[in-house]
Amino acid sequence: MPDATTPVAALKDAIRAFAAARRWEPYHTPKNLAMALASEVGELCDILRWLTPEESVAVARDPVRRESFADELADIANIVFLLSAHTGIDLSDAVAAKMIKNAVKYPAPE
């Protein structure tokens, strides 16, 4: 499922089906998902803790650390997709709208 060919909707459908098969939906409230998201971000930060900027860049080049990093990044993405699905917020629309706001707030230098 490479990024270039996988729609966001397919990812959201896949993670929702995974959760549904395990009967996890009652626990997937916005509050619980936000708390889970914070926990997963903490796990991602743990991989990078105390590294220099150069060492943090090298994480993606080391096969073992890259896999751990990718696992945590996937956990974060899965929770974001679940939050989007459970709140009815279209993630693609939200990202596009936020990019417009950011372009106004942080204009590119001329």
PDB file of C-alpha atoms in Angstrom:
ATOM      1  CA  MET A   1       0.000   0.000   0.000  1.00  0.00           C
ATOM      2  CA  PRO A   2       2.436   2.723  -1.085  1.00  0.00           C
ATOM      3  CA  ASP A   3       1.562   6.356  -0.363  1.00  0.00           C
ATOM      4  CA  ALA A   4       1.543   7.271  -4.043  1.00  0.00           C
ATOM      5  CA  THR A   5      -1.316   4.893  -4.844  1.00  0.00           C
ATOM      6  CA  THR A   6      -3.236   4.465  -1.585  1.00  0.00           C
ATOM      7  CA  PRO A   7      -6.169   6.794  -0.919  1.00  0.00           C
ATOM      8  CA  VAL A   8      -6.708   8.041   2.618  1.00  0.00           C
ATOM      9  CA  ALA A   9     -10.156   6.434   2.550  1.00  0.00           C
ATOM     10  CA  ALA A  10      -8.611   2.999   1.998  1.00  0.00           C
ATOM     11  CA  LEU A  11      -6.370   3.435   5.027  1.00  0.00           C
ATOM     12  CA  LYS A  12      -9.276   4.626   7.158  1.00  0.00           C
ATOM     13  CA  ASP A  13     -11.391   1.681   6.023  1.00  0.00           C
ATOM     14  CA  ALA A  14      -8.592  -0.771   6.798  1.00  0.00           C
ATOM     15  CA  ILE A  15      -7.949   0.493  10.329  1.00  0.00           C
ATOM     16  CA  ARG A  16     -11.683   0.684  11.089  1.00  0.00           C
ATOM     17  CA  ALA A  17     -12.150  -2.903   9.894  1.00  0.00           C
ATOM     18  CA  PHE A  18      -9.200  -3.993  12.046  1.00  0.00           C
ATOM     19  CA  ALA A  19     -10.717  -2.312  15.118  1.00  0.00           C
ATOM     20  CA  ALA A  20     -14.218  -3.611  14.361  1.00  0.00           C
ATOM     21  CA  ALA A  21     -12.979  -7.194  14.098  1.00  0.00           C
ATOM     22  CA  ARG A  22     -11.650  -6.831  17.645  1.00  0.00           C
ATOM     23  CA  ARG A  23     -14.770  -5.016  18.901  1.00  0.00           C
ATOM     24  CA  TRP A  24     -12.746  -1.974  19.963  1.00  0.00           C
ATOM     25  CA  GLU A  25     -15.205   0.699  18.747  1.00  0.00           C
ATOM     26  CA  PRO A  26     -16.742   1.371  22.198  1.00  0.00           C
ATOM     27  CA  TYR A  27     -13.313   2.488  23.386  1.00  0.00           C
ATOM     28  CA  HIS A  28     -12.635   4.720  20.401  1.00  0.00           C
ATOM     29  CA  THR A  29     -14.023   7.969  21.751  1.00  0.00           C
ATOM     30  CA  PRO A  30     -12.275  11.194  20.733  1.00  0.00           C
ATOM     31  CA  LYS A  31     -10.849  11.513  24.265  1.00  0.00           C
ATOM     32  CA  ASN A  32      -9.469   7.980  24.337  1.00  0.00           C
ATOM     33  CA  LEU A  33      -8.053   8.249  20.832  1.00  0.00           C
ATOM     34  CA  ALA A  34      -6.403  11.599  21.616  1.00  0.00           C
ATOM     35  CA  MET A  35      -4.817  10.084  24.730  1.00  0.00           C
ATOM     36  CA  ALA A  36      -3.639   7.070  22.706  1.00  0.00           C
ATOM     37  CA  LEU A  37      -2.217   9.456  20.109  1.00  0.00           C
ATOM     38  CA  ALA A  38      -0.224  11.294  22.770  1.00  0.00           C
ATOM     39  CA  SER A  39       1.118   7.966  24.046  1.00  0.00           C
ATOM     40  CA  GLU A  40       2.205   6.866  20.580  1.00  0.00           C
ATOM     41  CA  VAL A  41       3.877  10.219  19.913  1.00  0.00           C
ATOM     42  CA  GLY A  42       5.763   9.687  23.173  1.00  0.00           C
ATOM     43  CA  GLU A  43       6.964   6.302  21.906  1.00  0.00           C
ATOM     44  CA  LEU A  44       8.175   7.945  18.689  1.00  0.00           C
ATOM     45  CA  CYS A  45       9.956  10.628  20.700  1.00  0.00           C
ATOM     46  CA  ASP A  46      11.606   7.941  22.813  1.00  0.00           C
ATOM     47  CA  ILE A  47      13.399   6.630  19.715  1.00  0.00           C
ATOM     48  CA  LEU A  48      14.849  10.095  19.088  1.00  0.00           C
ATOM     49  CA  ARG A  49      15.494  11.131  22.685  1.00  0.00           C
ATOM     50  CA  TRP A  50      18.976  12.449  23.329  1.00  0.00           C
ATOM     51  CA  LEU A  51      20.075  12.081  19.706  1.00  0.00           C
ATOM     52  CA  THR A  52      21.859  14.892  17.957  1.00  0.00           C
ATOM     53  CA  PRO A  53      20.100  16.336  14.902  1.00  0.00           C
ATOM     54  CA  GLU A  54      22.460  14.346  12.689  1.00  0.00           C
ATOM     55  CA  GLU A  55      21.832  11.116  14.603  1.00  0.00           C
ATOM     56  CA  SER A  56      18.073  11.645  14.343  1.00  0.00           C
ATOM     57  CA  VAL A  57      18.359  11.904  10.560  1.00  0.00           C
ATOM     58  CA  ALA A  58      20.408   8.697  10.514  1.00  0.00           C
ATOM     59  CA  VAL A  59      17.592   6.749  12.192  1.00  0.00           C
ATOM     60  CA  ALA A  60      15.839   6.368   8.833  1.00  0.00           C
ATOM     61  CA  ARG A  61      18.988   4.894   7.280  1.00  0.00           C
ATOM     62  CA  ASP A  62      19.515   2.218   9.933  1.00  0.00           C
ATOM     63  CA  PRO A  63      17.325  -0.824   9.090  1.00  0.00           C
ATOM     64  CA  VAL A  64      16.550  -1.793  12.703  1.00  0.00           C
ATOM     65  CA  ARG A  65      15.827   1.703  13.963  1.00  0.00           C
ATOM     66  CA  ARG A  66      13.958   2.550  10.748  1.00  0.00           C
ATOM     67  CA  GLU A  67      11.558  -0.347  11.365  1.00  0.00           C
ATOM     68  CA  SER A  68      10.888   0.797  14.951  1.00  0.00           C
ATOM     69  CA  PHE A  69      10.402   4.361  13.758  1.00  0.00           C
ATOM     70  CA  ALA A  70       8.045   3.218  10.977  1.00  0.00           C
ATOM     71  CA  ASP A  71       6.041   1.131  13.472  1.00  0.00           C
ATOM     72  CA  GLU A  72       5.484   4.128  15.742  1.00  0.00           C
ATOM     73  CA  LEU A  73       4.704   6.406  12.813  1.00  0.00           C
ATOM     74  CA  ALA A  74       2.128   3.865  11.612  1.00  0.00           C
ATOM     75  CA  ASP A  75       0.569   3.686  15.093  1.00  0.00           C
ATOM     76  CA  ILE A  76       0.246   7.483  15.061  1.00  0.00           C
ATOM     77  CA  ALA A  77      -1.264   7.517  11.574  1.00  0.00           C
ATOM     78  CA  ASN A  78      -3.720   4.758  12.481  1.00  0.00           C
ATOM     79  CA  ILE A  79      -4.974   6.729  15.457  1.00  0.00           C
ATOM     80  CA  VAL A  80      -5.256   9.913  13.391  1.00  0.00           C
ATOM     81  CA  PHE A  81      -7.315   7.985  10.826  1.00  0.00           C
ATOM     82  CA  LEU A  82      -9.535   6.609  13.595  1.00  0.00           C
ATOM     83  CA  LEU A  83     -10.017  10.091  15.077  1.00  0.00           C
ATOM     84  CA  SER A  84     -10.979  11.372  11.647  1.00  0.00           C
ATOM     85  CA  ALA A  85     -13.436   8.533  11.099  1.00  0.00           C
ATOM     86  CA  HIS A  86     -15.043   8.729  14.546  1.00  0.00           C
ATOM     87  CA  THR A  87     -15.461  12.520  14.440  1.00  0.00           C
ATOM     88  CA  GLY A  88     -16.613  12.742  10.826  1.00  0.00           C
ATOM     89  CA  ILE A  89     -13.766  15.106   9.978  1.00  0.00           C
ATOM     90  CA  ASP A  90     -12.561  14.606   6.411  1.00  0.00           C
ATOM     91  CA  LEU A  91      -8.812  14.456   6.870  1.00  0.00           C
ATOM     92  CA  SER A  92      -7.948  15.500   3.323  1.00  0.00           C
ATOM     93  CA  ASP A  93     -10.251  18.533   3.551  1.00  0.00           C
ATOM     94  CA  ALA A  94      -8.892  19.431   6.987  1.00  0.00           C
ATOM     95  CA  VAL A  95      -5.266  19.252   5.801  1.00  0.00           C
ATOM     96  CA  ALA A  96      -6.024  21.325   2.696  1.00  0.00           C
ATOM     97  CA  ALA A  97      -7.865  23.962   4.756  1.00  0.00           C
ATOM     98  CA  LYS A  98      -5.055  24.119   7.305  1.00  0.00           C
ATOM     99  CA  MET A  99      -2.441  24.544   4.569  1.00  0.00           C
ATOM    100  CA  ILE A 100      -4.373  27.578   3.288  1.00  0.00           C
ATOM    101  CA  LYS A 101      -4.476  29.050   6.811  1.00  0.00           C
ATOM    102  CA  ASN A 102      -0.761  28.361   7.277  1.00  0.00           C
ATOM    103  CA  ALA A 103       0.082  30.018   3.935  1.00  0.00           C
ATOM    104  CA  VAL A 104      -1.598  33.182   5.188  1.00  0.00           C
ATOM    105  CA  LYS A 105      -0.046  32.971   8.630  1.00  0.00           C
ATOM    106  CA  TYR A 106       3.441  32.056   7.344  1.00  0.00           C
ATOM    107  CA  PRO A 107       3.850  33.587   3.877  1.00  0.00           C
ATOM    108  CA  ALA A 108       6.777  32.369   1.796  1.00  0.00           C
ATOM    109  CA  PRO A 109       9.567  34.911   1.395  1.00  0.00           C
ATOM    110  CA  GLU A 110       9.596  36.688  -1.919  1.00  0.00           C
TER     111      GLU A 110
END
